mmCIF file of C-alpha atoms in Angstrom:
data_model
loop_
_atom_site.group_PDB
_atom_site.id
_atom_site.type_symbol
_atom_site.label_atom_id
_atom_site.label_comp_id
_atom_site.label_asym_id
_atom_site.label_seq_id
_atom_site.Cartn_x
_atom_site.Cartn_y
_atom_site.Cartn_z
ATOM 1 C CA ASP B 2 -7.868 -5.976 -14.272
ATOM 2 C CA ALA B 3 -8.918 -3.323 -11.441
ATOM 3 C CA VAL B 4 -8.668 -0.370 -13.872
ATOM 4 C CA ASP B 5 -9.711 2.277 -11.240
ATOM 5 C CA VAL B 6 -6.222 1.636 -9.599
ATOM 6 C CA LEU B 7 -4.610 3.271 -12.865
ATOM 7 C CA ASP B 8 -3.537 7.216 -12.369
ATOM 8 C CA MET B 9 -5.050 9.442 -14.447
ATOM 9 C CA PRO B 10 -2.474 10.119 -16.866
ATOM 10 C CA LEU B 11 -2.268 6.328 -17.555
ATOM 11 C CA GLN B 12 -6.255 6.510 -18.010
ATOM 12 C CA GLU B 13 -5.966 9.467 -20.319
ATOM 13 C CA ALA B 14 -3.491 7.542 -22.564
ATOM 14 C CA LEU B 15 -5.523 4.269 -22.449
ATOM 15 C CA TYR B 16 -8.470 6.208 -23.452
ATOM 16 C CA HIS B 17 -6.469 7.506 -26.620
ATOM 17 C CA VAL B 18 -5.382 4.407 -27.540
ATOM 18 C CA ILE B 19 -9.001 2.754 -27.259
ATOM 19 C CA CYS B 20 -10.052 5.760 -29.513
ATOM 20 C CA ASP B 21 -7.394 6.084 -31.785
ATOM 21 C CA GLN B 22 -6.511 2.281 -32.524
ATOM 22 C CA LYS B 23 -2.600 3.022 -32.562
ATOM 23 C CA ILE B 24 -0.099 2.927 -30.089
ATOM 24 C CA GLN B 25 3.628 4.516 -30.075
ATOM 25 C CA ARG B 26 6.526 2.066 -28.739
ATOM 26 C CA ARG B 27 8.604 3.636 -26.131
ATOM 27 C CA ASN B 28 11.577 5.787 -27.908
ATOM 28 C CA ALA B 29 9.748 5.504 -31.178
ATOM 29 C CA ILE B 30 8.570 8.510 -33.354
ATOM 30 C CA THR B 31 5.950 6.636 -35.560
ATOM 31 C CA TRP B 32 2.470 5.160 -34.393
ATOM 32 C CA GLN B 33 1.431 1.880 -35.057
ATOM 33 C CA PRO B 34 -2.159 0.900 -35.836
ATOM 34 C CA VAL B 35 -3.211 -2.303 -33.819
ATOM 35 C CA ASP B 36 -6.641 -3.753 -33.792
ATOM 36 C CA VAL B 37 -7.562 -5.151 -30.069
ATOM 37 C CA ARG B 38 -10.527 -5.343 -27.708
ATOM 38 C CA PHE B 39 -10.136 -4.409 -24.474
ATOM 39 C CA ILE B 40 -12.227 -6.138 -21.548
ATOM 40 C CA PHE B 41 -12.034 -3.976 -17.807
ATOM 41 C CA SER B 42 -13.062 -5.376 -14.751
ATOM 42 C CA SER B 43 -13.422 -3.713 -11.470
ATOM 43 C CA ASN B 44 -14.976 -3.950 -8.081
ATOM 44 C CA GLN B 45 -15.363 -0.477 -7.272
ATOM 45 C CA ASN B 46 -18.033 1.951 -8.708
ATOM 46 C CA LEU B 47 -16.586 3.797 -11.663
ATOM 47 C CA LEU B 48 -19.568 5.919 -12.023
ATOM 48 C CA LYS B 49 -19.110 7.327 -8.798
ATOM 49 C CA LEU B 50 -15.329 7.567 -8.959
ATOM 50 C CA MET B 51 -15.701 9.740 -12.099
ATOM 51 C CA GLU B 52 -18.175 12.230 -10.390
ATOM 52 C CA GLU B 53 -15.672 12.316 -7.510
ATOM 53 C CA GLY B 54 -12.728 12.956 -10.372
ATOM 54 C CA LYS B 55 -10.687 10.138 -9.671
ATOM 55 C CA PHE B 56 -11.568 8.545 -12.852
ATOM 56 C CA GLN B 57 -11.088 9.964 -16.577
ATOM 57 C CA LYS B 58 -14.207 10.918 -17.184
ATOM 58 C CA ASP B 59 -13.944 10.202 -21.338
ATOM 59 C CA LEU B 60 -12.533 6.499 -20.167
ATOM 60 C CA TYR B 61 -15.515 5.930 -18.392
ATOM 61 C CA TYR B 62 -18.116 6.374 -21.028
ATOM 62 C CA CYS B 63 -15.768 4.557 -23.710
ATOM 63 C CA ILE B 64 -15.566 1.583 -21.731
ATOM 64 C CA ASN B 65 -19.032 1.564 -20.485
ATOM 65 C CA ALA B 66 -20.341 0.567 -23.891
ATOM 66 C CA GLY B 67 -21.270 -2.784 -22.709
ATOM 67 C CA LYS B 68 -21.283 -3.728 -18.780
ATOM 68 C CA ILE B 69 -21.574 -7.419 -17.165
ATOM 69 C CA SER B 70 -22.250 -7.245 -13.253
ATOM 70 C CA PHE B 71 -21.382 -10.598 -11.182
ATOM 71 C CA LEU B 72 -22.763 -11.406 -8.114
ATOM 72 C CA PRO B 73 -20.734 -12.547 -5.544
ATOM 73 C CA LEU B 74 -20.093 -16.114 -4.934
ATOM 74 C CA ARG B 75 -22.322 -16.801 -2.027
ATOM 75 C CA LYS B 76 -25.165 -15.310 -4.171
ATOM 76 C CA HIS B 77 -24.998 -18.690 -6.322
ATOM 77 C CA ARG B 78 -23.835 -21.273 -4.519
ATOM 78 C CA GLU B 79 -25.219 -23.868 -6.998
ATOM 79 C CA ASP B 80 -22.131 -22.766 -9.042
ATOM 80 C CA ILE B 81 -19.539 -23.705 -6.013
ATOM 81 C CA ARG B 82 -19.233 -27.409 -6.778
ATOM 82 C CA GLU B 83 -18.356 -27.021 -10.316
ATOM 83 C CA TYR B 84 -15.773 -24.422 -9.326
ATOM 84 C CA VAL B 85 -14.484 -27.037 -6.691
ATOM 85 C CA GLU B 86 -14.339 -29.496 -9.499
ATOM 86 C CA TYR B 87 -12.624 -27.359 -12.182
ATOM 87 C CA PHE B 88 -9.937 -26.079 -9.648
ATOM 88 C CA ILE B 89 -9.204 -29.458 -8.198
ATOM 89 C CA LYS B 90 -8.682 -30.874 -12.093
ATOM 90 C CA GLU B 91 -6.319 -27.685 -12.489
ATOM 91 C CA TYR B 92 -4.280 -28.343 -9.404
ATOM 92 C CA SER B 93 -4.176 -31.882 -9.494
ATOM 93 C CA GLU B 94 -2.500 -31.598 -12.912
ATOM 94 C CA LYS B 95 -0.166 -28.891 -12.122
ATOM 95 C CA TYR B 96 0.934 -30.339 -9.106
ATOM 96 C CA GLN B 97 0.623 -34.067 -10.275
ATOM 97 C CA VAL B 98 -1.233 -35.447 -7.589
ATOM 98 C CA TYR B 99 -3.387 -38.183 -7.497
ATOM 99 C CA ILE B 100 -6.938 -37.465 -6.017
ATOM 100 C CA LYS B 101 -9.721 -40.210 -5.069
ATOM 101 C CA GLU B 102 -12.364 -37.953 -3.537
ATOM 102 C CA MET B 103 -13.663 -34.952 -1.900
ATOM 103 C CA ALA B 104 -15.170 -36.144 1.465
ATOM 104 C CA PRO B 105 -19.330 -35.036 1.209
ATOM 105 C CA GLU B 106 -19.266 -32.980 4.759
ATOM 106 C CA THR B 107 -16.041 -31.116 3.546
ATOM 107 C CA MET B 108 -17.902 -30.291 0.296
ATOM 108 C CA GLU B 109 -20.902 -29.202 2.476
ATOM 109 C CA LEU B 110 -18.386 -26.670 4.163
ATOM 110 C CA LEU B 111 -16.968 -25.078 0.975
ATOM 111 C CA VAL B 112 -20.727 -25.001 -0.392
ATOM 112 C CA ASN B 113 -22.205 -23.136 2.532
ATOM 113 C CA HIS B 114 -18.953 -20.624 3.028
ATOM 114 C CA ARG B 115 -19.568 -17.128 3.299
ATOM 115 C CA TRP B 116 -16.374 -16.685 0.234
ATOM 116 C CA PHE B 117 -16.038 -12.722 0.877
ATOM 117 C CA GLY B 118 -13.030 -13.275 -1.151
ATOM 118 C CA ASN B 119 -15.388 -14.976 -4.049
ATOM 119 C CA VAL B 120 -13.556 -17.291 -6.728
ATOM 120 C CA ASP B 121 -10.165 -15.817 -5.924
ATOM 121 C CA GLU B 122 -10.538 -17.173 -2.272
ATOM 122 C CA LEU B 123 -11.928 -20.358 -3.304
ATOM 123 C CA LYS B 124 -9.385 -20.889 -5.887
ATOM 124 C CA THR B 125 -6.646 -20.558 -2.977
ATOM 125 C CA VAL B 126 -8.325 -22.776 -0.596
ATOM 126 C CA ILE B 127 -8.874 -25.905 -3.345
ATOM 127 C CA GLU B 128 -4.859 -25.193 -4.244
ATOM 128 C CA TYR B 129 -3.919 -25.334 -0.581
ATOM 129 C CA MET B 130 -6.149 -28.468 -0.132
ATOM 130 C CA VAL B 131 -4.069 -30.135 -2.832
ATOM 131 C CA ASN B 132 -1.100 -28.947 -1.541
ATOM 132 C CA ALA B 133 -2.184 -30.652 1.920
ATOM 133 C CA LEU B 134 -3.341 -33.915 0.799
ATOM 134 C CA GLU B 135 -2.163 -37.245 2.367
ATOM 135 C CA GLU B 136 -1.336 -40.388 0.362
ATOM 136 C CA ASN B 137 -4.763 -41.627 0.503
ATOM 137 C CA GLY B 138 -5.784 -39.150 -1.852
ATOM 138 C CA ILE B 139 -9.092 -37.557 0.130
ATOM 139 C CA MET B 140 -9.848 -34.106 0.503
ATOM 140 C CA ASP B 141 -11.494 -33.416 3.442
ATOM 141 C CA ASN B 142 -11.803 -31.118 6.892
ATOM 142 C CA HIS B 143 -8.063 -31.845 7.830
ATOM 143 C CA THR B 144 -7.067 -30.461 4.363
ATOM 144 C CA LEU B 145 -8.525 -27.164 4.998
ATOM 145 C CA PRO B 146 -6.424 -24.200 5.513
ATOM 146 C CA GLU B 147 -6.178 -23.019 9.547
ATOM 147 C CA SER B 148 -7.729 -19.789 8.658
ATOM 148 C CA PHE B 149 -11.101 -21.474 6.792
ATOM 149 C CA GLY B 150 -13.840 -20.380 8.336
ATOM 150 C CA LEU B 151 -12.472 -17.156 10.329
ATOM 151 C CA ASN B 152 -14.883 -15.047 8.699
ATOM 152 C CA SER B 153 -17.904 -17.210 8.525
ATOM 153 C CA GLU B 154 -19.733 -15.585 11.633
ATOM 154 C CA TYR B 155 -20.500 -12.503 9.379
ATOM 155 C CA SER B 156 -24.250 -12.836 7.832
ATOM 156 C CA ASP B 157 -25.247 -11.353 4.979
ATOM 157 C CA ASP B 158 -27.196 -8.638 6.829
ATOM 158 C CA GLU B 159 -24.277 -7.381 8.513
ATOM 159 C CA ILE B 160 -22.218 -4.439 7.565
ATOM 160 C CA ILE B 161 -18.464 -5.212 8.448
ATOM 161 C CA PRO B 162 -16.223 -2.179 8.632
ATOM 162 C CA ILE B 163 -13.744 -1.799 5.473
ATOM 163 C CA ASP B 164 -10.952 -1.694 7.432
ATOM 164 C CA GLU B 165 -11.812 -4.803 9.398
ATOM 165 C CA LEU B 166 -12.422 -6.760 6.514
ATOM 166 C CA GLU B 167 -8.943 -5.781 4.891
ATOM 167 C CA ARG B 168 -7.162 -6.583 8.190
ATOM 168 C CA ARG B 169 -8.877 -10.028 8.232
ATOM 169 C CA GLU B 170 -8.389 -10.844 4.599
ATOM 170 C CA ILE B 171 -4.444 -9.891 4.790
ATOM 171 C CA ALA B 172 -3.891 -11.461 7.477
ATOM 172 C CA LYS B 173 -5.257 -14.587 6.544
ATOM 173 C CA ALA B 174 -3.313 -14.052 3.032
ATOM 174 C CA ILE B 175 -0.019 -13.844 4.927
ATOM 175 C CA ASP B 176 -0.845 -17.088 7.133
ATOM 176 C CA PHE B 177 -1.592 -18.789 4.005
ATOM 177 C CA TYR B 178 1.610 -17.450 1.720
ATOM 178 C CA GLY B 179 3.985 -17.206 4.841
ATOM 179 C CA ASP B 180 5.794 -13.969 6.507
ATOM 180 C CA THR B 181 8.732 -13.640 3.955
ATOM 181 C CA LYS B 182 9.279 -11.383 0.971
ATOM 182 C CA ASN B 183 7.945 -13.941 -1.257
ATOM 183 C CA GLY B 184 5.374 -14.766 0.520
ATOM 184 C CA LYS B 185 3.996 -11.117 0.629
ATOM 185 C CA GLU B 186 4.470 -10.724 -2.618
ATOM 186 C CA LYS B 187 2.343 -13.553 -3.368
ATOM 187 C CA ALA B 188 -0.168 -12.253 -0.498
ATOM 188 C CA ALA B 189 -0.405 -8.980 -2.034
ATOM 189 C CA GLU B 190 -0.770 -10.353 -5.665
ATOM 190 C CA ALA B 191 -3.668 -12.871 -4.501
ATOM 191 C CA LEU B 192 -5.387 -9.598 -2.698
ATOM 192 C CA GLY B 193 -5.146 -7.633 -5.878
ATOM 193 C CA ILE B 194 -2.928 -4.991 -4.586
ATOM 194 C CA GLY B 195 0.656 -3.780 -5.001
ATOM 195 C CA ILE B 196 3.390 -5.014 -2.725
ATOM 196 C CA ALA B 197 3.595 -1.061 -1.695
ATOM 197 C CA THR B 198 0.213 -1.059 -0.677
ATOM 198 C CA LEU B 199 0.309 -4.584 1.380
ATOM 199 C CA TYR B 200 3.008 -3.118 3.787
ATOM 200 C CA ARG B 201 1.466 0.287 4.081
ATOM 201 C CA LYS B 202 -1.809 -1.509 5.422
ATOM 202 C CA LEU B 203 0.315 -4.184 7.778
#
């Protein structure tokens, strides 16, 4: 995941593992053959990073043999209901919570939300809602996070500065997980960044 964040020495080492199909354990003197398949993901333009000298050229051409591009969640809203049902089942089983139903108006809010954080954001919202359930087992607007809808004023045609989007998403994550050391670690994980990066951007 996020192969673009690997530093150049690690990228080079990874390239050799893929090409040679063997690894060397730490402090070992022999090489061990491996038979593995790699799947890489990135939300960055790896070709552009390669041209800027920020991504290893050999590794780029090696992993670019097959490519799958995903549209943002708001571009395929017809799948949101299925995602919601899947995550409700996952978290109701995880937390042993009885869920009677999702209020229709709440489902409509979820379907029409912008979801700038894509599936990860949706997953986090559903987990919050499951934990916020009352005894009646109904997921409704009262179980939505307080921060839900803060970025809904943006239109798809509007270009939002990256710094502003970062600031909002970081604030939302910390608001959700809490302003503690453990909460910030969970927020960094949900945001897909390192804890050091999170502290640097606060």
